[in-house]
PDB file of C-alpha atoms in Angstrom:
ATOM      1  CA  MET A  14       0.604  17.118   6.705  1.00 43.00           C
ATOM      2  CA  LYS A  15      -1.724  14.455   7.070  1.00 48.00           C
ATOM      3  CA  SER A  16      -3.584  13.507   3.716  1.00 58.00           C
ATOM      4  CA  LEU A  17      -5.718  10.621   5.086  1.00 60.00           C
ATOM      5  CA  GLU A  18      -8.036  10.686   1.952  1.00 85.00           C
ATOM      6  CA  GLU A  19      -5.496  10.130  -0.285  1.00 94.00           C
ATOM      7  CA  ILE A  20      -4.267   6.676  -1.478  1.00 97.00           C
ATOM      8  CA  PHE A  21      -0.370   5.294  -2.303  1.00 97.00           C
ATOM      9  CA  VAL A  22       0.331   2.235  -4.219  1.00 98.00           C
ATOM     10  CA  VAL A  23       3.537   1.048  -4.569  1.00 98.00           C
ATOM     11  CA  ASP A  24       4.174  -1.636  -6.788  1.00 97.00           C
ATOM     12  CA  ASP A  25       6.637  -2.291  -9.242  1.00 95.00           C
ATOM     13  CA  ASP A  26       4.176  -3.308 -12.411  1.00 95.00           C
ATOM     14  CA  GLN A  27       2.938  -1.030 -14.418  1.00 96.00           C
ATOM     15  CA  GLY A  28       0.084  -3.147 -14.796  1.00 95.00           C
ATOM     16  CA  ILE A  29      -0.611  -3.194 -11.306  1.00 95.00           C
ATOM     17  CA  LEU A  30      -0.485   0.605 -10.933  1.00 97.00           C
ATOM     18  CA  ASP A  31      -2.717   1.331 -14.334  1.00 97.00           C
ATOM     19  CA  SER A  32      -5.436  -1.378 -12.584  1.00 96.00           C
ATOM     20  CA  PHE A  33      -5.611   1.221  -9.602  1.00 97.00           C
ATOM     21  CA  ASP A  34      -5.606   3.986 -11.622  1.00 97.00           C
ATOM     22  CA  ALA A  35      -8.691   2.366 -13.207  1.00 96.00           C
ATOM     23  CA  LEU A  36     -10.121   1.218 -10.264  1.00 95.00           C
ATOM     24  CA  LEU A  37      -9.840   4.721  -7.723  1.00 96.00           C
ATOM     25  CA  GLY A  38      -8.463   7.488 -10.225  1.00 94.00           C
ATOM     26  CA  ASP A  39     -11.523   8.859 -10.548  1.00 94.00           C
ATOM     27  CA  ASP A  40     -13.206   8.753  -7.128  1.00 93.00           C
ATOM     28  CA  TYR A  41      -9.228   9.816  -5.125  1.00 94.00           C
ATOM     29  CA  PRO A  42      -6.292  11.541  -4.953  1.00 94.00           C
ATOM     30  CA  LEU A  43      -4.401   8.541  -5.830  1.00 96.00           C
ATOM     31  CA  HIS A  44      -0.578   8.768  -6.189  1.00 96.00           C
ATOM     32  CA  MET A  45       1.375   5.682  -7.756  1.00 97.00           C
ATOM     33  CA  PHE A  46       5.081   4.364  -7.173  1.00 97.00           C
ATOM     34  CA  SER A  47       6.718   2.284  -9.234  1.00 97.00           C
ATOM     35  CA  ASP A  48       9.893   2.615  -6.932  1.00 95.00           C
ATOM     36  CA  SER A  49       9.868   2.011  -2.995  1.00 96.00           C
ATOM     37  CA  ARG A  50      12.539   4.244  -2.242  1.00 95.00           C
ATOM     38  CA  ARG A  51      10.849   7.117  -3.986  1.00 95.00           C
ATOM     39  CA  ALA A  52       7.710   6.525  -2.219  1.00 96.00           C
ATOM     40  CA  ILE A  53       8.894   6.717   1.294  1.00 95.00           C
ATOM     41  CA  ARG A  54      11.250  10.053   0.479  1.00 94.00           C
ATOM     42  CA  VAL A  55       6.779  11.670  -0.331  1.00 95.00           C
ATOM     43  CA  LEU A  56       5.214   9.507   2.511  1.00 92.00           C
ATOM     44  CA  ASP A  57       7.893  11.660   4.652  1.00 81.00           C
ATOM     45  CA  GLU A  58       5.468  14.987   3.628  1.00 88.00           C
ATOM     46  CA  LYS A  59       2.437  13.265   3.263  1.00 88.00           C
ATOM     47  CA  ASN A  60       0.634  10.407   5.311  1.00 87.00           C
ATOM     48  CA  PRO A  61      -1.704   8.804   3.036  1.00 94.00           C
ATOM     49  CA  GLY A  62      -5.388   7.108   5.237  1.00 94.00           C
ATOM     50  CA  LEU A  63      -4.544   4.364   2.624  1.00 97.00           C
ATOM     51  CA  LEU A  64      -1.384   2.466   1.238  1.00 97.00           C
ATOM     52  CA  PHE A  65      -1.687  -0.432  -1.240  1.00 98.00           C
ATOM     53  CA  LEU A  66       1.864  -2.255  -1.101  1.00 97.00           C
ATOM     54  CA  ASP A  67       3.495  -4.692  -3.023  1.00 95.00           C
ATOM     55  CA  ILE A  68       5.960  -7.132  -1.219  1.00 93.00           C
ATOM     56  CA  LYS A  69       8.167  -8.167  -3.727  1.00 92.00           C
ATOM     57  CA  MET A  70      10.067  -4.958  -5.525  1.00 92.00           C
ATOM     58  CA  PRO A  71      13.428  -3.932  -6.163  1.00 90.00           C
ATOM     59  CA  GLY A  72      15.613  -1.758  -3.249  1.00 89.00           C
ATOM     60  CA  MET A  73      13.284  -2.004  -0.158  1.00 93.00           C
ATOM     61  CA  ASN A  74      10.627  -4.851  -0.440  1.00 94.00           C
ATOM     62  CA  GLY A  75       7.417  -4.015   0.868  1.00 94.00           C
ATOM     63  CA  ILE A  76       8.199  -6.028   4.463  1.00 94.00           C
ATOM     64  CA  GLU A  77      10.471  -3.534   4.787  1.00 96.00           C
ATOM     65  CA  VAL A  78       8.493  -0.159   3.573  1.00 96.00           C
ATOM     66  CA  LEU A  79       6.201  -1.241   5.976  1.00 96.00           C
ATOM     67  CA  LYS A  80       8.484  -1.777   8.950  1.00 96.00           C
ATOM     68  CA  TRP A  81      10.103   1.877   8.022  1.00 96.00           C
ATOM     69  CA  ILE A  82       6.181   3.165   8.251  1.00 96.00           C
ATOM     70  CA  ARG A  83       5.252   1.718  11.604  1.00 95.00           C
ATOM     71  CA  ASP A  84       8.929   3.102  13.157  1.00 95.00           C
ATOM     72  CA  ARG A  85       7.681   6.285  12.181  1.00 94.00           C
ATOM     73  CA  SER A  86       3.806   5.729  13.827  1.00 93.00           C
ATOM     74  CA  LEU A  87       2.525   7.216  10.753  1.00 92.00           C
ATOM     75  CA  PRO A  88      -1.616   6.563  11.016  1.00 91.00           C
ATOM     76  CA  THR A  89      -1.602   5.229   6.911  1.00 94.00           C
ATOM     77  CA  LYS A  90      -3.576   2.300   6.484  1.00 96.00           C
ATOM     78  CA  VAL A  91      -1.217  -0.774   4.649  1.00 97.00           C
ATOM     79  CA  VAL A  92      -2.615  -3.168   2.511  1.00 97.00           C
ATOM     80  CA  ILE A  93      -0.237  -5.866   0.808  1.00 95.00           C
ATOM     81  CA  VAL A  94      -0.920  -6.771  -2.122  1.00 93.00           C
ATOM     82  CA  THR A  95       0.972  -9.445  -3.450  1.00 89.00           C
ATOM     83  CA  ALA A  96       0.839 -13.096  -5.730  1.00 86.00           C
ATOM     84  CA  LEU A  97       3.259 -14.380  -3.067  1.00 78.00           C
ATOM     85  CA  PRO A  98       1.761 -17.343  -0.605  1.00 77.00           C
ATOM     86  CA  GLN A  99       0.207 -15.069   2.438  1.00 70.00           C
ATOM     87  CA  ALA A 100       1.994 -17.069   5.264  1.00 79.00           C
ATOM     88  CA  GLN A 101       5.552 -16.837   3.717  1.00 77.00           C
ATOM     89  CA  TYR A 102       5.487 -12.688   4.953  1.00 83.00           C
ATOM     90  CA  GLU A 103       2.519 -13.100   7.162  1.00 83.00           C
ATOM     91  CA  GLU A 104       4.443 -12.944  10.529  1.00 85.00           C
ATOM     92  CA  ASP A 105       6.244  -9.902   9.873  1.00 88.00           C
ATOM     93  CA  ALA A 106       3.795  -8.093   8.208  1.00 90.00           C
ATOM     94  CA  ASN A 107       1.274  -8.476  11.346  1.00 91.00           C
ATOM     95  CA  LYS A 108       4.603  -7.901  13.816  1.00 93.00           C
ATOM     96  CA  TYR A 109       4.448  -4.109  11.503  1.00 93.00           C
ATOM     97  CA  GLY A 110       0.138  -3.862  11.685  1.00 93.00           C
ATOM     98  CA  VAL A 111      -0.531  -4.805   8.201  1.00 95.00           C
ATOM     99  CA  TYR A 112      -4.531  -3.311   7.426  1.00 96.00           C
ATOM    100  CA  ARG A 113      -5.756  -6.456   5.378  1.00 95.00           C
ATOM    101  CA  TYR A 114      -4.057  -8.486   2.172  1.00 91.00           C
ATOM    102  CA  LEU A 115      -4.981  -8.632  -0.955  1.00 91.00           C
ATOM    103  CA  ARG A 116      -4.148 -11.200  -3.846  1.00 88.00           C
ATOM    104  CA  LYS A 117      -3.029 -10.795  -7.556  1.00 89.00           C
ATOM    105  CA  PRO A 118      -5.134 -10.744 -10.331  1.00 90.00           C
ATOM    106  CA  LEU A 119      -6.862  -7.891  -8.361  1.00 92.00           C
ATOM    107  CA  ASP A 120     -10.451  -8.374  -7.079  1.00 94.00           C
ATOM    108  CA  ILE A 121     -11.901  -5.503  -7.742  1.00 94.00           C
ATOM    109  CA  ASP A 122     -15.338  -5.124  -5.233  1.00 96.00           C
ATOM    110  CA  GLU A 123     -12.237  -6.011  -2.310  1.00 96.00           C
ATOM    111  CA  VAL A 124     -10.471  -3.112  -3.507  1.00 97.00           C
ATOM    112  CA  GLU A 125     -13.507  -1.360  -3.635  1.00 96.00           C
ATOM    113  CA  GLU A 126     -14.670  -2.406  -0.047  1.00 96.00           C
ATOM    114  CA  ILE A 127     -11.270  -1.761   1.573  1.00 97.00           C
ATOM    115  CA  THR A 128     -10.961   1.748  -0.273  1.00 96.00           C
ATOM    116  CA  ARG A 129     -14.470   2.466   1.289  1.00 95.00           C
ATOM    117  CA  ALA A 130     -13.852   0.721   4.741  1.00 95.00           C
ATOM    118  CA  VAL A 131     -11.102   2.877   5.209  1.00 95.00           C
ATOM    119  CA  LEU A 132     -11.872   6.613   3.698  1.00 93.00           C
ATOM    120  CA  HIS A 133     -15.167   6.903   4.759  1.00 86.00           C
TER     121      HIS A 133
END
């Protein structure tokens, strides 16, 4: 089932999940996951239009999740959200078709701009 107006946020930091909820929760169907393996089980059933994805997480890291999404040709736009230097993962992320990068701490205007560009 395609759910292209929905947003997934996958991050093991509850503070980041709370920030996305405060920024986008009133305006968009938002699904938040602190566990990347649980997120991919739901991704198997839904194809959100937008996924905000942390890189450094226990279990599957963000690059592995991004590869999993691309291996299944899901139409989801993936935005990497990280405090890590972009160059450290940029080559792998670009290889798997990352849409954009966001640096932590989050820039409210950038989150809203990306969301509007993808979902409208």
